[in-house]
Amino acid sequence: MPADATPATTTRPPNLLHRIAAMVYEAVLLFGVVFGVSFALLAATGWTYPLPPGRRAVLQAVLFLAIGGYFVYCWSRSGQTLAMRSWRLRLIERDGGPVSVRRAIMRYLLAWHLFAPGLLFIALVQTHAALDGAVFVLGFAGMLALAYTDARRQLLHDRVLGTQVVVTAPEAARGRETAAGRR
């Protein structure tokens, strides 16, 4: 097989622990994005804490757009965020092609459904912070577990949009395969 014919991805979906590990790493990376954008906005406007409701809404909207921009740029450019690259995951269309900007935007918006059960509980019930946190985590885990109802182990937003997260080949293995193909 020619060196450039080596597939970069497999059709194998990641398991749930693999996805969670990538999400945790993504959260760590997003902390930096959120901190940088928040600092820039607050410094540019001269706003200080505590923010009144209107300013807080502006900050939240800017952060929502900044996080969305990060994901849309990464998904439509290479199919991978830094965390996905580290955990060897790639977002592709169902046919194996790259994800369009439009579809990446829709995926970002639809992915927020993962937080819906926990946020709904908190908004309606508002109990003790520890219970709210536990319900939020359980709701998120329940939404992730729905991937096991799909044959390709894709989450609901990927099923709706026709995208899929797949495992990529390790870099070292690709290098060995390329060298073996040249012999």
Coordinates of C-alpha atoms in Angstrom, one line a residue:
M1 CA 0.0 0.0 0.0
P2 CA 1.4 3.5 -0.9
A3 CA 2.6 5.6 2.0
D4 CA -0.1 8.3 1.5
A5 CA -2.9 5.6 1.3
T6 CA -2.5 4.9 5.0
P7 CA -5.8 5.9 6.6
A8 CA -5.6 8.6 9.3
T9 CA -8.8 7.4 11.0
T10 CA -10.6 4.2 11.7
T11 CA -14.3 3.8 11.8
R12 CA -14.0 2.7 15.4
P13 CA -15.8 5.0 17.8
P14 CA -14.2 6.1 21.1
N15 CA -15.4 4.5 24.3
L16 CA -17.1 6.5 27.0
L17 CA -13.9 6.8 29.2
H18 CA -11.9 8.0 26.2
R19 CA -14.5 10.7 25.5
I20 CA -14.6 11.8 29.2
A21 CA -10.8 12.0 29.3
A22 CA -10.8 14.3 26.3
M23 CA -13.6 16.4 27.7
V24 CA -11.7 16.9 31.0
Y25 CA -8.6 17.9 29.1
E26 CA -10.8 20.2 27.0
A27 CA -12.2 21.9 30.1
V28 CA -8.6 22.6 31.4
L29 CA -7.7 24.2 28.0
L30 CA -10.9 26.2 27.9
F31 CA -10.1 27.6 31.3
G32 CA -7.3 29.5 29.6
V33 CA -9.5 30.7 26.8
V34 CA -12.2 31.9 29.3
F35 CA -9.6 33.5 31.5
G36 CA -8.0 35.3 28.6
V37 CA -11.2 36.6 27.0
S38 CA -12.7 37.6 30.4
F39 CA -9.5 39.5 31.3
A40 CA -9.4 41.2 27.9
L41 CA -13.0 42.3 28.1
L42 CA -12.9 43.5 31.7
A43 CA -9.6 45.3 31.2
A44 CA -10.9 47.0 27.9
T45 CA -14.2 48.1 29.5
G46 CA -12.9 48.9 33.0
W47 CA -15.6 46.7 34.5
T48 CA -15.0 45.3 38.0
Y49 CA -16.7 42.6 40.0
P50 CA -19.4 42.2 41.1
L51 CA -20.9 42.8 37.7
P52 CA -24.5 44.0 37.4
P53 CA -26.9 41.7 35.5
G54 CA -26.6 43.5 32.2
R55 CA -22.8 43.4 32.2
R56 CA -22.7 39.8 33.4
A57 CA -25.0 38.9 30.4
V58 CA -22.6 40.6 28.0
L59 CA -19.6 38.8 29.5
Q60 CA -21.5 35.4 29.3
A61 CA -22.4 36.1 25.6
V62 CA -18.8 37.0 24.7
L63 CA -17.6 33.8 26.4
F64 CA -20.2 31.7 24.7
L65 CA -19.1 33.2 21.3
A66 CA -15.4 32.8 22.1
I67 CA -15.7 29.2 23.1
G68 CA -17.9 28.6 20.1
G69 CA -15.3 30.2 17.9
Y70 CA -12.6 27.9 19.3
F71 CA -14.6 24.8 18.6
V72 CA -15.9 25.8 15.2
Y73 CA -12.4 26.9 14.0
C74 CA -10.8 23.6 15.2
W75 CA -13.5 21.3 14.0
S76 CA -13.8 22.8 10.5
R77 CA -10.1 23.3 10.0
S78 CA -8.7 19.9 11.1
G79 CA -11.5 18.1 12.8
Q80 CA -9.6 18.2 16.0
T81 CA -9.2 20.5 19.0
L82 CA -6.0 20.2 20.9
A83 CA -7.6 17.9 23.4
M84 CA -9.0 15.7 20.7
R85 CA -5.6 15.5 19.0
S86 CA -4.0 14.5 22.3
W87 CA -6.6 11.8 22.8
R88 CA -6.5 10.7 19.1
L89 CA -10.1 11.7 18.3
R90 CA -11.3 13.4 15.1
L91 CA -14.6 14.8 14.1
I92 CA -15.7 13.9 10.6
E93 CA -18.8 13.8 8.4
R94 CA -20.5 10.4 8.2
D95 CA -19.0 9.9 4.8
G96 CA -15.5 10.5 6.2
G97 CA -15.0 14.0 4.9
P98 CA -14.2 17.1 6.8
V99 CA -16.8 19.0 8.7
S100 CA -18.1 22.3 7.2
V101 CA -18.2 25.5 9.1
R102 CA -22.0 25.5 9.1
R103 CA -22.1 22.0 10.5
A104 CA -19.5 22.8 13.1
I105 CA -21.6 25.8 14.3
M106 CA -24.7 23.6 14.5
R107 CA -22.7 20.9 16.4
Y108 CA -21.5 23.5 18.9
L109 CA -25.0 24.8 19.5
L110 CA -26.6 21.3 19.7
A111 CA -23.9 20.0 22.0
W112 CA -25.2 22.2 24.8
H113 CA -28.1 19.7 25.2
L114 CA -25.6 17.6 27.3
F115 CA -26.0 20.1 30.1
A116 CA -29.8 20.5 29.8
P117 CA -31.0 18.0 32.5
G118 CA -28.8 19.3 35.2
L119 CA -29.4 23.0 34.4
L120 CA -33.1 22.4 34.2
F121 CA -33.1 20.8 37.6
I122 CA -31.0 23.6 39.1
A123 CA -33.3 26.3 37.6
L124 CA -36.5 24.6 38.8
V125 CA -35.5 23.2 42.2
Q126 CA -32.5 25.1 43.5
T127 CA -31.6 22.9 46.4
H128 CA -28.3 22.7 48.3
A129 CA -25.2 23.4 46.1
A130 CA -23.8 19.9 46.7
L131 CA -27.1 18.3 45.5
D132 CA -27.3 20.6 42.5
G133 CA -23.7 19.7 41.5
A134 CA -24.4 16.0 41.9
V135 CA -27.6 16.2 39.8
F136 CA -25.7 18.3 37.2
V137 CA -23.0 15.6 36.9
L138 CA -25.5 12.8 36.8
G139 CA -27.6 14.5 34.1
F140 CA -24.4 15.1 32.0
A141 CA -23.4 11.4 32.5
G142 CA -26.8 10.3 31.6
M143 CA -26.7 12.3 28.3
L144 CA -23.3 10.8 27.6
A145 CA -24.6 7.3 28.2
L146 CA -27.1 7.8 25.5
A147 CA -24.3 7.1 23.1
Y148 CA -24.7 3.5 23.9
T149 CA -28.1 3.5 22.2
D150 CA -26.4 4.1 18.9
A151 CA -24.7 1.4 16.9
R152 CA -21.8 3.8 16.1
R153 CA -21.7 5.1 19.7
Q154 CA -22.3 8.7 18.7
L155 CA -23.9 11.3 20.8
L156 CA -27.3 12.7 20.0
H157 CA -26.0 15.9 18.3
D158 CA -23.7 13.9 16.1
R159 CA -26.6 11.6 15.1
V160 CA -28.8 14.6 14.2
L161 CA -26.1 16.3 12.2
G162 CA -24.5 13.3 10.4
T163 CA -21.1 13.8 12.0
Q164 CA -19.1 11.3 14.0
V165 CA -16.2 11.2 16.4
V166 CA -13.7 8.5 15.5
V167 CA -10.4 7.3 16.8
T168 CA -7.3 8.3 14.8
A169 CA -4.3 6.2 14.2
P170 CA -1.4 6.8 16.5
E171 CA 1.4 9.0 15.0
A172 CA 4.1 6.4 15.8
A173 CA 2.1 3.6 14.1
R174 CA 1.5 5.8 11.0
G175 CA 5.3 6.5 10.8
R176 CA 6.1 2.8 11.0
E177 CA 3.5 1.9 8.3
T178 CA 4.8 4.7 6.1
A179 CA 8.4 3.4 6.4
A180 CA 7.3 -0.2 5.8
G181 CA 5.3 0.9 2.7
R182 CA 8.4 2.5 1.2
R183 CA 10.6 -0.7 1.4

